[in-house]
Tab-separated table of C-alpha atoms in Angstrom:
chain	number	residue	atom	x	y	z
A	1481	UNK	CA	10.779	1.595	-3.469
A	1482	UNK	CA	10.929	2.699	-0.038
A	1483	UNK	CA	12.381	-0.035	2.160
A	1484	UNK	CA	9.314	-2.038	2.776
A	1485	UNK	CA	10.945	-4.309	5.149
A	1486	UNK	CA	9.910	-5.640	8.464
A	1487	UNK	CA	10.386	-2.935	10.668
A	1488	UNK	CA	8.535	-1.070	14.277
A	1489	UNK	CA	8.304	1.875	11.101
A	1490	UNK	CA	9.436	4.589	13.272
A	1491	UNK	CA	10.887	5.869	10.785
A	1492	UNK	CA	8.447	5.272	7.875
A	1493	UNK	CA	10.942	1.719	7.174
A	1494	UNK	CA	14.085	3.426	7.633
A	1495	UNK	CA	14.150	0.531	11.121
A	1496	UNK	CA	14.466	-1.996	9.814
A	1497	UNK	CA	13.536	-5.290	12.137
A	1498	UNK	CA	14.390	-7.604	8.959
A	1499	UNK	CA	16.874	-6.501	5.612
A	1500	UNK	CA	15.236	-9.743	4.007
A	1501	UNK	CA	11.247	-10.034	4.944
A	1502	UNK	CA	8.205	-7.704	3.625
A	1503	UNK	CA	6.838	-5.538	6.957
A	1504	UNK	CA	2.803	-7.358	6.299
A	1505	UNK	CA	1.567	-4.104	5.622
A	1506	UNK	CA	3.143	-4.206	2.776
A	1507	UNK	CA	2.083	-8.176	1.264
A	1508	UNK	CA	4.943	-11.256	1.460
A	1509	UNK	CA	7.635	-12.494	-0.234
A	1510	UNK	CA	5.844	-14.038	-2.753
A	1511	UNK	CA	3.990	-10.625	-4.101
A	1512	UNK	CA	7.250	-8.732	-3.920
A	1513	UNK	CA	7.637	-11.419	-6.525
A	1514	UNK	CA	5.125	-11.047	-9.033
A	1515	UNK	CA	5.997	-6.540	-8.825
A	1516	UNK	CA	9.192	-8.037	-9.540
A	1517	UNK	CA	8.178	-9.812	-11.953
A	1518	UNK	CA	5.256	-7.870	-13.940
A	1519	UNK	CA	7.535	-4.832	-13.564
A	1520	UNK	CA	10.164	-6.306	-15.407
A	1521	UNK	CA	7.274	-7.693	-17.999
A	1522	UNK	CA	6.304	-4.432	-18.977
A	1523	UNK	CA	9.871	-2.925	-20.025
A	1524	UNK	CA	9.870	-0.918	-16.286
A	1525	UNK	CA	12.864	-1.606	-13.840
A	1526	UNK	CA	12.435	-1.994	-10.310
A	1527	UNK	CA	15.088	-0.694	-7.624
A	1528	UNK	CA	14.508	-1.013	-4.190
A	1529	UNK	CA	16.491	1.241	-0.886
A	1530	UNK	CA	19.305	-0.741	1.070
A	1531	UNK	CA	19.125	1.284	4.250
A	1532	UNK	CA	23.604	-0.012	5.469
A	1533	UNK	CA	24.395	3.283	8.118
A	1534	UNK	CA	21.981	1.131	11.081
A	1535	UNK	CA	19.177	-0.627	11.803
A	1536	UNK	CA	16.427	-0.730	14.201
A	1537	UNK	CA	16.773	-1.361	17.532
A	1538	UNK	CA	14.060	-4.286	17.463
A	1539	UNK	CA	16.902	-6.156	14.957
A	1540	UNK	CA	17.528	-10.063	16.110
A	1541	UNK	CA	21.711	-8.108	15.156
A	1542	UNK	CA	21.067	-5.202	17.763
A	1543	UNK	CA	19.005	-6.757	20.609
A	1544	UNK	CA	21.628	-9.402	20.392
A	1545	UNK	CA	24.008	-7.162	20.500
A	1546	UNK	CA	22.817	-5.394	23.757
A	1547	UNK	CA	22.371	-7.716	25.433
A	1548	UNK	CA	25.677	-7.621	26.738
A	1549	UNK	CA	29.248	-6.340	27.262
A	1550	UNK	CA	30.589	-10.296	25.193
A	1551	UNK	CA	27.870	-10.105	23.066
A	1552	UNK	CA	29.483	-11.933	19.702
A	1553	UNK	CA	27.790	-9.165	18.067
A	1554	UNK	CA	28.378	-6.786	20.703
A	1555	UNK	CA	30.559	-4.984	18.103
A	1556	UNK	CA	28.081	-4.885	15.561
A	1557	UNK	CA	27.316	-1.462	16.540
A	1558	UNK	CA	28.872	2.341	17.884
A	1559	UNK	CA	29.306	1.106	22.427
A	1560	UNK	CA	31.666	3.394	24.149
A	1561	UNK	CA	31.560	4.869	27.438
A	1562	UNK	CA	30.200	7.755	28.661
A	1563	UNK	CA	32.487	11.040	28.374
A	1564	UNK	CA	32.133	13.583	32.007
A	1565	UNK	CA	28.840	12.234	32.917
A	1566	UNK	CA	27.487	12.563	29.469
A	1567	UNK	CA	28.145	10.748	25.705
A	1568	UNK	CA	30.661	9.823	24.000
A	1569	UNK	CA	31.123	13.031	22.003
A	1570	UNK	CA	29.852	16.199	21.187
A	1571	UNK	CA	27.763	14.423	17.872
A	1572	UNK	CA	24.533	15.567	17.077
A	1573	UNK	CA	21.941	13.121	15.336
A	1574	UNK	CA	20.051	14.652	12.005
A	1575	UNK	CA	16.094	14.830	13.943
A	1576	UNK	CA	18.438	16.326	16.579
A	1577	UNK	CA	20.027	16.235	20.076
A	1578	UNK	CA	23.242	13.980	21.047
A	1579	UNK	CA	23.270	11.130	18.534
A	1580	UNK	CA	24.516	9.105	21.438
A	1581	UNK	CA	21.832	7.380	23.871
A	1582	UNK	CA	23.083	5.661	27.436
A	1583	UNK	CA	21.834	1.958	28.296
A	1584	UNK	CA	21.592	1.059	31.557
A	1585	UNK	CA	22.385	-3.009	31.271
A	1586	UNK	CA	26.022	-3.073	30.026
A	1587	UNK	CA	26.972	0.951	32.104
A	1588	UNK	CA	27.799	2.128	28.307
A	1589	UNK	CA	26.067	4.386	24.920
A	1590	UNK	CA	25.236	3.550	21.115
A	1591	UNK	CA	25.484	5.626	18.407
A	1592	UNK	CA	22.630	6.784	16.657
A	1593	UNK	CA	22.944	9.662	13.193
A	1594	UNK	CA	19.719	8.929	13.352
A	1595	UNK	CA	16.567	8.745	16.003
A	1596	UNK	CA	17.467	6.198	19.028
A	1597	UNK	CA	15.211	3.408	17.890
A	1598	UNK	CA	17.722	3.506	14.871
A	1599	UNK	CA	21.413	2.178	16.252
A	1600	UNK	CA	23.894	2.830	13.786
A	1601	UNK	CA	25.886	-0.026	12.229
A	1602	UNK	CA	29.986	-0.258	12.676
A	1603	UNK	CA	31.402	-0.385	9.545
A	1604	UNK	CA	34.627	-1.030	11.375
A	1605	UNK	CA	33.897	-4.562	11.700
A	1606	UNK	CA	34.453	-6.775	8.698
A	1607	UNK	CA	31.415	-8.738	9.580
A	1608	UNK	CA	28.992	-6.282	9.755
A	1609	UNK	CA	29.701	-4.878	5.827
A	1610	UNK	CA	29.754	-9.243	4.889
A	1611	UNK	CA	26.391	-9.666	7.110
A	1612	UNK	CA	25.162	-6.738	4.562
A	1613	UNK	CA	26.839	-7.965	0.993
A	1614	UNK	CA	24.429	-11.139	1.553
A	1615	UNK	CA	21.263	-8.390	1.935
A	1616	UNK	CA	22.365	-7.478	-1.097
A	1617	UNK	CA	22.564	-10.701	-3.165
A	1618	UNK	CA	19.616	-11.687	-1.565
A	1619	UNK	CA	17.737	-9.352	-2.955
A	1620	UNK	CA	19.661	-8.819	-6.214
A	1621	UNK	CA	19.500	-12.892	-6.573
A	1622	UNK	CA	15.116	-11.812	-6.565
A	1623	UNK	CA	15.669	-9.405	-9.267
A	1624	UNK	CA	15.879	-6.343	-8.197
A	1625	UNK	CA	17.983	-3.839	-10.690
A	1626	UNK	CA	19.831	-2.135	-8.094
A	1627	UNK	CA	20.364	0.476	-5.119
A	1628	UNK	CA	19.260	3.446	-4.044
A	1629	UNK	CA	21.847	3.343	-0.738
A	1630	UNK	CA	20.487	5.371	1.864
A	1631	UNK	CA	22.893	8.078	3.860
A	1632	UNK	CA	26.139	6.039	2.500
A	1633	UNK	CA	27.935	9.071	3.360
A	1634	UNK	CA	27.643	7.648	6.969
A	1635	UNK	CA	28.809	4.413	6.704
A	1636	UNK	CA	32.234	5.769	6.762
A	1637	UNK	CA	33.126	8.100	10.188
A	1638	UNK	CA	35.937	8.178	11.885
A	1639	UNK	CA	37.236	4.946	13.760
A	1640	UNK	CA	38.697	7.899	17.077
A	1641	UNK	CA	35.362	9.047	17.388
A	1642	UNK	CA	36.608	12.633	18.104
A	1643	UNK	CA	34.508	15.648	18.601
A	1644	UNK	CA	33.117	17.782	15.304
A	1645	UNK	CA	34.286	21.146	15.235
A	1646	UNK	CA	32.182	24.623	14.868
A	1647	UNK	CA	29.561	25.361	15.135
A	1648	UNK	CA	26.258	22.791	14.655
A	1649	UNK	CA	22.312	24.110	14.917
A	1650	UNK	CA	20.015	21.821	13.075
A	1651	UNK	CA	20.194	19.050	10.602
A	1652	UNK	CA	23.993	18.472	10.210
A	1653	UNK	CA	24.094	19.053	6.440
A	1654	UNK	CA	23.341	22.614	7.261
A	1655	UNK	CA	26.232	23.234	9.462
A	1656	UNK	CA	29.224	24.831	9.577
A	1657	UNK	CA	32.551	23.065	10.863
A	1658	UNK	CA	34.755	19.490	10.336
A	1659	UNK	CA	32.643	16.782	10.521
A	1660	UNK	CA	34.159	13.006	11.872
A	1661	UNK	CA	30.493	10.977	11.743
A	1662	UNK	CA	30.170	11.203	8.270
A	1663	UNK	CA	31.975	11.192	4.593
A	1664	UNK	CA	35.584	9.456	5.623
A	1665	UNK	CA	37.551	7.875	2.961
A	1666	UNK	CA	36.744	4.052	4.888
A	1667	UNK	CA	33.259	5.247	2.547
A	1668	UNK	CA	35.364	4.871	-0.937
A	1669	UNK	CA	36.888	1.436	-0.365
A	1670	UNK	CA	33.895	-0.142	1.103
A	1671	UNK	CA	31.531	1.256	-1.545
A	1672	UNK	CA	33.757	-0.454	-4.471
A	1673	UNK	CA	33.770	-3.752	-2.553
A	1674	UNK	CA	29.665	-2.920	-2.411
A	1675	UNK	CA	30.157	-2.344	-6.828
A	1676	UNK	CA	31.517	-5.880	-6.932
A	1677	UNK	CA	29.151	-7.372	-4.997
A	1678	UNK	CA	26.906	-6.275	-7.499
A	1679	UNK	CA	28.463	-6.375	-10.907
A	1680	UNK	CA	28.836	-10.518	-9.626
A	1681	UNK	CA	24.350	-9.759	-12.036
A	1682	UNK	CA	25.603	-8.596	-14.753
A	1683	UNK	CA	23.881	-4.636	-15.289
A	1684	UNK	CA	21.998	-3.818	-12.169
A	1685	UNK	CA	23.403	0.232	-10.526
A	1686	UNK	CA	23.622	1.723	-7.378
A	1687	UNK	CA	22.671	5.208	-6.878
A	1688	UNK	CA	23.682	7.090	-3.883
A	1689	UNK	CA	21.860	9.335	-0.949
A	1690	UNK	CA	25.430	11.346	-0.129
A	1691	UNK	CA	24.050	14.606	1.039
A	1692	UNK	CA	26.695	15.885	1.076
A	1693	UNK	CA	25.581	19.866	0.529
A	1694	UNK	CA	29.282	20.147	-1.702
A	1695	UNK	CA	29.529	19.085	-5.311
A	1696	UNK	CA	33.137	18.150	-5.014
A	1697	UNK	CA	32.179	16.468	-2.661
A	1698	UNK	CA	30.015	14.708	-3.194
A	1699	UNK	CA	31.694	14.149	-7.406
A	1700	UNK	CA	34.045	11.632	-5.046
A	1701	UNK	CA	31.428	9.502	-5.041
A	1702	UNK	CA	30.327	9.310	-8.541
A	1703	UNK	CA	32.810	7.172	-10.511
A	1704	UNK	CA	32.268	4.752	-13.784
A	1705	UNK	CA	32.812	0.712	-13.051
A	1706	UNK	CA	34.421	1.416	-10.155
A	1707	UNK	CA	31.084	3.253	-6.788
A	1708	UNK	CA	28.222	4.468	-7.530
A	1709	UNK	CA	27.052	4.860	-10.747
A	1710	UNK	CA	24.871	8.154	-9.924
A	1711	UNK	CA	24.444	9.917	-6.884
A	1712	UNK	CA	21.637	12.340	-5.650
A	1713	UNK	CA	22.493	16.541	-5.606
A	1714	UNK	CA	21.345	17.515	-2.378
A	1715	UNK	CA	23.099	21.294	-3.411
A	1716	UNK	CA	21.202	21.013	-6.728
A	1717	UNK	CA	18.175	20.411	-4.737
A	1718	UNK	CA	17.994	22.857	-2.040
A	1719	UNK	CA	19.339	25.454	-4.136
A	1720	UNK	CA	17.680	28.467	-4.241
A	1721	UNK	CA	14.811	30.025	-6.819
A	1722	UNK	CA	17.495	31.615	-9.160
A	1723	UNK	CA	18.685	31.446	-12.284
A	1724	UNK	CA	22.331	32.013	-11.596
A	1725	UNK	CA	22.532	29.951	-9.332
A	1726	UNK	CA	20.694	27.234	-11.165
A	1727	UNK	CA	24.071	28.093	-14.385
A	1728	UNK	CA	27.019	27.755	-12.260
A	1729	UNK	CA	25.765	24.284	-10.301
A	1730	UNK	CA	24.873	22.619	-13.388
A	1731	UNK	CA	28.653	24.206	-14.886
A	1732	UNK	CA	30.094	23.482	-11.516
A	1733	UNK	CA	29.185	19.446	-11.381
A	1734	UNK	CA	29.787	18.838	-14.887
A	1735	UNK	CA	33.154	20.077	-14.318
A	1736	UNK	CA	33.467	18.067	-11.687
A	1737	UNK	CA	32.983	14.336	-12.975
A	1738	UNK	CA	34.429	14.518	-16.526
A	1739	UNK	CA	35.590	12.024	-17.602
A	1740	UNK	CA	34.613	9.513	-14.888
A	1741	UNK	CA	30.933	10.538	-13.451
A	1742	UNK	CA	27.324	10.916	-14.942
A	1743	UNK	CA	24.616	12.851	-13.685
A	1744	UNK	CA	21.542	13.276	-11.572
A	1745	UNK	CA	19.299	15.834	-10.806
A	1746	UNK	CA	16.222	16.122	-8.837
A	1747	UNK	CA	14.321	18.427	-7.067
A	1748	UNK	CA	12.820	16.981	-4.273
A	1749	UNK	CA	12.297	13.732	-2.817
A	1750	UNK	CA	10.059	12.040	0.606
A	1751	UNK	CA	11.997	14.489	2.907
A	1752	UNK	CA	12.001	18.094	1.206
A	1753	UNK	CA	8.888	20.187	0.310
A	1754	UNK	CA	7.327	18.974	-3.288
A	1755	UNK	CA	8.539	22.417	-6.005
A	1756	UNK	CA	5.090	23.934	-6.170
A	1757	UNK	CA	4.804	24.897	-2.379
A	1758	UNK	CA	8.756	25.666	-2.193
A	1759	UNK	CA	9.279	27.889	-5.861
A	1760	UNK	CA	7.084	30.184	-6.876
A	1761	UNK	CA	3.098	27.811	-7.051
A	1762	UNK	CA	2.068	25.822	-10.081
A	1763	UNK	CA	4.133	28.117	-13.069
A	1764	UNK	CA	7.814	26.824	-10.884
A	1765	UNK	CA	6.282	23.239	-11.390
A	1766	UNK	CA	5.850	23.955	-14.543
A	1767	UNK	CA	8.915	25.410	-15.351
A	1768	UNK	CA	11.037	22.450	-13.708
A	1769	UNK	CA	9.699	19.958	-14.640
A	1770	UNK	CA	11.630	21.062	-18.565
A	1771	UNK	CA	14.832	21.650	-16.315
A	1772	UNK	CA	15.041	18.514	-15.279
A	1773	UNK	CA	14.273	16.608	-18.922
A	1774	UNK	CA	16.949	18.192	-20.651
A	1775	UNK	CA	19.599	18.249	-18.970
A	1776	UNK	CA	22.532	16.581	-19.278
A	1777	UNK	CA	22.111	13.467	-17.224
A	1778	UNK	CA	20.013	11.420	-15.484
A	1779	UNK	CA	16.583	13.038	-13.750
A	1780	UNK	CA	14.676	11.384	-11.022
A	1781	UNK	CA	11.353	12.084	-10.809
A	1782	UNK	CA	8.649	11.820	-6.841
A	1783	UNK	CA	5.572	10.542	-7.232
A	1784	UNK	CA	3.150	13.469	-7.400
A	1785	UNK	CA	5.906	15.417	-9.502
A	1786	UNK	CA	3.991	15.056	-12.433
A	1787	UNK	CA	1.072	16.655	-11.674
A	1788	UNK	CA	2.047	19.789	-9.816
A	1789	UNK	CA	1.373	18.876	-6.448
A	1790	UNK	CA	1.716	21.250	-3.772
A	1791	UNK	CA	2.374	19.839	0.401
A	1792	UNK	CA	-0.771	18.644	2.445
A	1793	UNK	CA	-1.521	20.616	5.476
A	1794	UNK	CA	-1.235	17.546	8.135
A	1795	UNK	CA	-3.565	18.925	11.440
A	1796	UNK	CA	-0.849	17.509	14.659
A	1797	UNK	CA	-3.456	14.642	14.843
A	1798	UNK	CA	-2.226	12.928	11.976
A	1799	UNK	CA	1.114	13.026	12.436
A	1800	UNK	CA	2.998	10.136	11.525
A	1801	UNK	CA	6.828	11.438	10.584
A	1802	UNK	CA	9.124	12.069	13.219
A	1803	UNK	CA	10.845	14.673	11.128
A	1804	UNK	CA	7.895	16.326	10.556
A	1805	UNK	CA	8.123	15.363	6.563
A	1806	UNK	CA	5.141	13.896	5.936
A	1807	UNK	CA	3.297	17.214	4.180
A	1808	UNK	CA	5.518	15.911	1.108
A	1809	UNK	CA	3.924	12.396	2.274
A	1810	UNK	CA	0.602	12.602	1.006
A	1811	UNK	CA	-0.341	10.717	-1.164
A	1812	UNK	CA	-1.437	10.858	-4.773
A	1813	UNK	CA	-4.992	11.262	-6.555
A	1814	UNK	CA	-6.440	8.999	-8.557
A	1815	UNK	CA	-9.735	10.122	-8.825
A	1816	UNK	CA	-11.185	13.348	-7.603
A	1817	UNK	CA	-13.002	12.749	-4.218
A	1818	UNK	CA	-15.924	13.626	-5.064
A	1819	UNK	CA	-16.038	10.699	-7.595
A	1820	UNK	CA	-13.993	7.880	-5.641
A	1821	UNK	CA	-14.458	8.877	-1.842
A	1822	UNK	CA	-12.103	10.581	0.536
A	1823	UNK	CA	-9.727	7.943	-0.751
A	1824	UNK	CA	-9.124	9.931	-3.862
A	1825	UNK	CA	-8.697	6.515	-6.004
A	1826	UNK	CA	-5.797	5.515	-4.492
A	1827	UNK	CA	-7.226	3.217	-1.896
A	1828	UNK	CA	-10.981	1.731	-1.559
A	1829	UNK	CA	-10.033	2.710	2.458
A	1830	UNK	CA	-8.447	4.938	5.390
A	1831	UNK	CA	-4.723	5.854	3.465
A	1832	UNK	CA	-1.902	6.746	6.572
A	1833	UNK	CA	-2.355	10.573	6.038
A	1834	UNK	CA	-4.771	12.638	3.838
A	1835	UNK	CA	-5.365	12.813	0.542
A	1836	UNK	CA	-2.729	15.539	-1.256
A	1837	UNK	CA	-4.253	18.960	-1.486
A	1838	UNK	CA	-6.324	20.338	-5.141
A	1839	UNK	CA	-6.654	16.287	-5.359
A	1840	UNK	CA	-10.098	17.020	-7.085
A	1841	UNK	CA	-8.577	19.622	-9.836
A	1842	UNK	CA	-5.099	17.900	-10.087
A	1843	UNK	CA	-6.281	14.295	-10.267
A	1844	UNK	CA	-4.443	11.686	-12.488
A	1845	UNK	CA	-7.638	11.546	-14.220
A	1846	UNK	CA	-8.945	15.168	-14.461
A	1847	UNK	CA	-5.364	15.509	-16.007
A	1848	UNK	CA	-5.403	12.928	-18.589
A	1849	UNK	CA	-7.294	14.554	-21.003
A	1850	UNK	CA	-6.412	18.062	-20.201
A	1851	UNK	CA	-3.871	19.192	-23.135
A	1852	UNK	CA	-3.049	21.885	-21.010
A	1853	UNK	CA	-2.048	20.338	-17.523
A	1854	UNK	CA	1.098	19.324	-15.991
A	1855	UNK	CA	1.088	15.836	-16.618
A	1856	UNK	CA	-0.111	16.386	-20.526
A	1857	UNK	CA	3.612	18.663	-19.820
A	1858	UNK	CA	5.558	15.773	-18.343
A	1859	UNK	CA	4.808	13.129	-21.322
A	1860	UNK	CA	5.542	15.452	-23.975
A	1861	UNK	CA	8.660	15.753	-22.140
A	1862	UNK	CA	9.415	11.987	-21.346
A	1863	UNK	CA	8.282	11.450	-25.447
A	1864	UNK	CA	10.139	14.139	-26.523
A	1865	UNK	CA	13.604	12.562	-24.340
A	1866	UNK	CA	12.537	9.625	-25.855
A	1867	UNK	CA	12.972	10.509	-29.249
A	1868	UNK	CA	15.891	12.573	-29.448
A	1869	UNK	CA	19.482	11.064	-28.218
A	1870	UNK	CA	19.826	15.588	-27.512
A	1871	UNK	CA	18.531	14.739	-24.648
A	1872	UNK	CA	19.794	11.481	-23.678
A	1873	UNK	CA	23.203	11.328	-24.175
A	1874	UNK	CA	23.897	14.726	-26.540
A	1875	UNK	CA	26.385	17.681	-24.922
A	1876	UNK	CA	25.739	20.632	-23.500
A	1877	UNK	CA	26.532	24.047	-23.691
A	1878	UNK	CA	25.290	26.069	-21.011
A	1879	UNK	CA	25.100	30.000	-22.196
A	1880	UNK	CA	26.255	32.856	-20.031
A	1881	UNK	CA	25.093	36.633	-19.665
A	1882	UNK	CA	21.565	35.799	-20.136
A	1883	UNK	CA	20.014	37.218	-16.748
A	1884	UNK	CA	16.622	35.120	-15.844
A	1885	UNK	CA	17.139	33.284	-18.549
A	1886	UNK	CA	18.855	30.087	-18.541
A	1887	UNK	CA	19.984	28.908	-21.864
A	1888	UNK	CA	21.646	25.926	-22.895
A	1889	UNK	CA	22.057	23.823	-25.900
A	1890	UNK	CA	21.667	19.902	-26.445
A	1891	UNK	CA	23.694	18.809	-30.135
A	1892	UNK	CA	24.466	15.518	-30.930
A	1893	UNK	CA	25.410	14.764	-35.317
A	1894	UNK	CA	22.193	15.189	-36.669
A	1895	UNK	CA	20.107	17.061	-34.554
A	1896	UNK	CA	20.102	20.373	-31.859
A	1897	UNK	CA	17.750	21.646	-28.639
A	1898	UNK	CA	18.516	25.038	-28.296
A	1899	UNK	CA	16.637	25.258	-24.292
A	1900	UNK	CA	15.496	29.026	-22.565
A	1901	UNK	CA	14.605	28.563	-19.122
A	1902	UNK	CA	12.709	32.166	-17.593
A	1903	UNK	CA	13.294	31.999	-13.980
A	1904	UNK	CA	11.712	35.286	-13.485
A	1905	UNK	CA	7.911	36.624	-12.279
A	1906	UNK	CA	8.614	38.996	-15.474
A	1907	UNK	CA	8.772	38.479	-18.915
A	1908	UNK	CA	12.484	38.298	-20.406
A	1909	UNK	CA	14.086	38.400	-23.632
A	1910	UNK	CA	17.116	36.357	-24.911
A	1911	UNK	CA	18.761	37.225	-28.071
A	1912	UNK	CA	20.569	35.189	-31.215
A	1913	UNK	CA	23.243	37.126	-30.168
A	1914	UNK	CA	23.263	35.107	-26.776
A	1915	UNK	CA	23.335	31.953	-28.853
A	1916	UNK	CA	26.092	32.598	-31.591
A	1917	UNK	CA	23.559	32.439	-33.832
A	1918	UNK	CA	22.981	35.330	-36.468
A	1919	UNK	CA	18.366	34.134	-35.710
A	1920	UNK	CA	17.093	31.987	-34.002
A	1921	UNK	CA	15.229	29.429	-35.673
A	1922	UNK	CA	13.614	26.223	-35.225
A	1923	UNK	CA	10.326	24.672	-33.744
A	1924	UNK	CA	8.495	24.680	-30.759
A	1925	UNK	CA	8.620	21.183	-29.675
A	1926	UNK	CA	7.882	21.908	-25.904
A	1927	UNK	CA	6.501	24.621	-23.887
A	1928	UNK	CA	6.427	24.706	-19.906
A	1929	UNK	CA	2.966	26.459	-21.027
A	1930	UNK	CA	2.058	23.827	-23.425
A	1931	UNK	CA	1.328	26.965	-26.218
A	1932	UNK	CA	2.740	26.493	-29.915
A	1933	UNK	CA	4.122	23.491	-29.620
A	1934	UNK	CA	5.428	23.215	-33.782
A	1935	UNK	CA	4.695	26.545	-34.293
A	1936	UNK	CA	7.978	28.383	-36.307
A	1937	UNK	CA	10.448	30.691	-35.286
A	1938	UNK	CA	12.778	32.531	-37.446
A	1939	UNK	CA	13.765	36.088	-35.500
A	1940	UNK	CA	16.684	38.024	-34.350
A	1941	UNK	CA	14.975	37.133	-30.814
A	1942	UNK	CA	13.293	35.935	-28.320
A	1943	UNK	CA	10.245	36.915	-25.780
A	1944	UNK	CA	9.173	34.976	-22.925
A	1945	UNK	CA	6.394	35.005	-20.777
A	1946	UNK	CA	6.528	35.054	-16.700
A	1947	UNK	CA	8.382	31.912	-16.094
A	1948	UNK	CA	7.811	30.030	-19.290
A	1949	UNK	CA	10.370	27.737	-20.263
A	1950	UNK	CA	10.497	26.583	-24.722
A	1951	UNK	CA	12.427	23.914	-25.706
A	1952	UNK	CA	13.283	24.572	-29.646
A	1953	UNK	CA	14.720	22.122	-32.751
A	1954	UNK	CA	16.735	24.146	-34.253
A	1955	UNK	CA	16.770	24.846	-38.242
């Protein structure tokens, strides 16, 4: 769940004004408790967003911190005198411009890695770390099953606040140069102490938003029973549409994480364009579903991907997000607008953003009984993953030399599944020799087109259609 805490909503709730209260727009703590109880009754687990790097400027901690240089909570945030009439250093906000705002009342500058209304907490202050540990315990006691830890790589910064080195244009994760404002070594012992808090409550988990495009750097955060259980792989999410690049990334991460970690795969989230908008349309969205749900590791699926939704077109007067991320955040259509009205079954009222495009044809109600729909494809793949240990815990062998087709085998002693994914808009052929077999023999268990399910294959080669993906149970 994205942040639902009390917030002025400058950044979609990531500007938290009270970590232990539900914002009235979403309901109450009693509502949250009921949600967790009903989810658990259905065998679902609930993971909540934990915003650790910053708070709202309306948070009581920051209001006290900025009240005076002598405030007891002054050190809870990063305050510094200016330099040569400007900010203390050259650090940039993720949303553009300097990462510092001047406070005339106390004649100092405060750090904000994001919007000026989101001052950064100072994790070099032990009281801050202790306070965040208590926030974690508050929600763990209420039964949450873990946390998605927001921009966790930013809770370790150079205490000397040295200038970043390099060229800085656009979001920091796309900037070349040496960084002093994130991924500092101090982040790792802090994560280990957070892990100890989680372990107080038994089987709970942490997945980190570690926005580092270097897989080797990201992998350092994933350590069994020590730091994060999982970390979102933004290198993978930002790759161009290329079998070669995807193949390279998969093999590299597998090497980096063995034996201490477990891969995580996702292709979009609430901050990134949807797959059908970023890649070659619905065919790519279908192929991506087969990819994510058959790789070794844990897949994360953003709401609406199971419908093949595209980004929405947001008129200027309806924009909400501070950083222009609204198009990927359009509400999910449950029913066609022609049946349910403009709220498309998501709400009886007016949603905060326009309903996702193609709601008339892509609504859940339209896809439920369509055996060819994207939703039916996801259900087929999820059912296959659930019943096949090879897809959950099996080994993975990735084959080289297959050109635009990504081919890998998932295997346990009792079963072997061959996955073939054609990233090209033209037909492509996979030969038996490419996968180390005298012939390709088996049964089609899943297909991106939802055709030929259950059909037997016994041939020296298999031809895939444009952007087609197959999962074969090998005989």
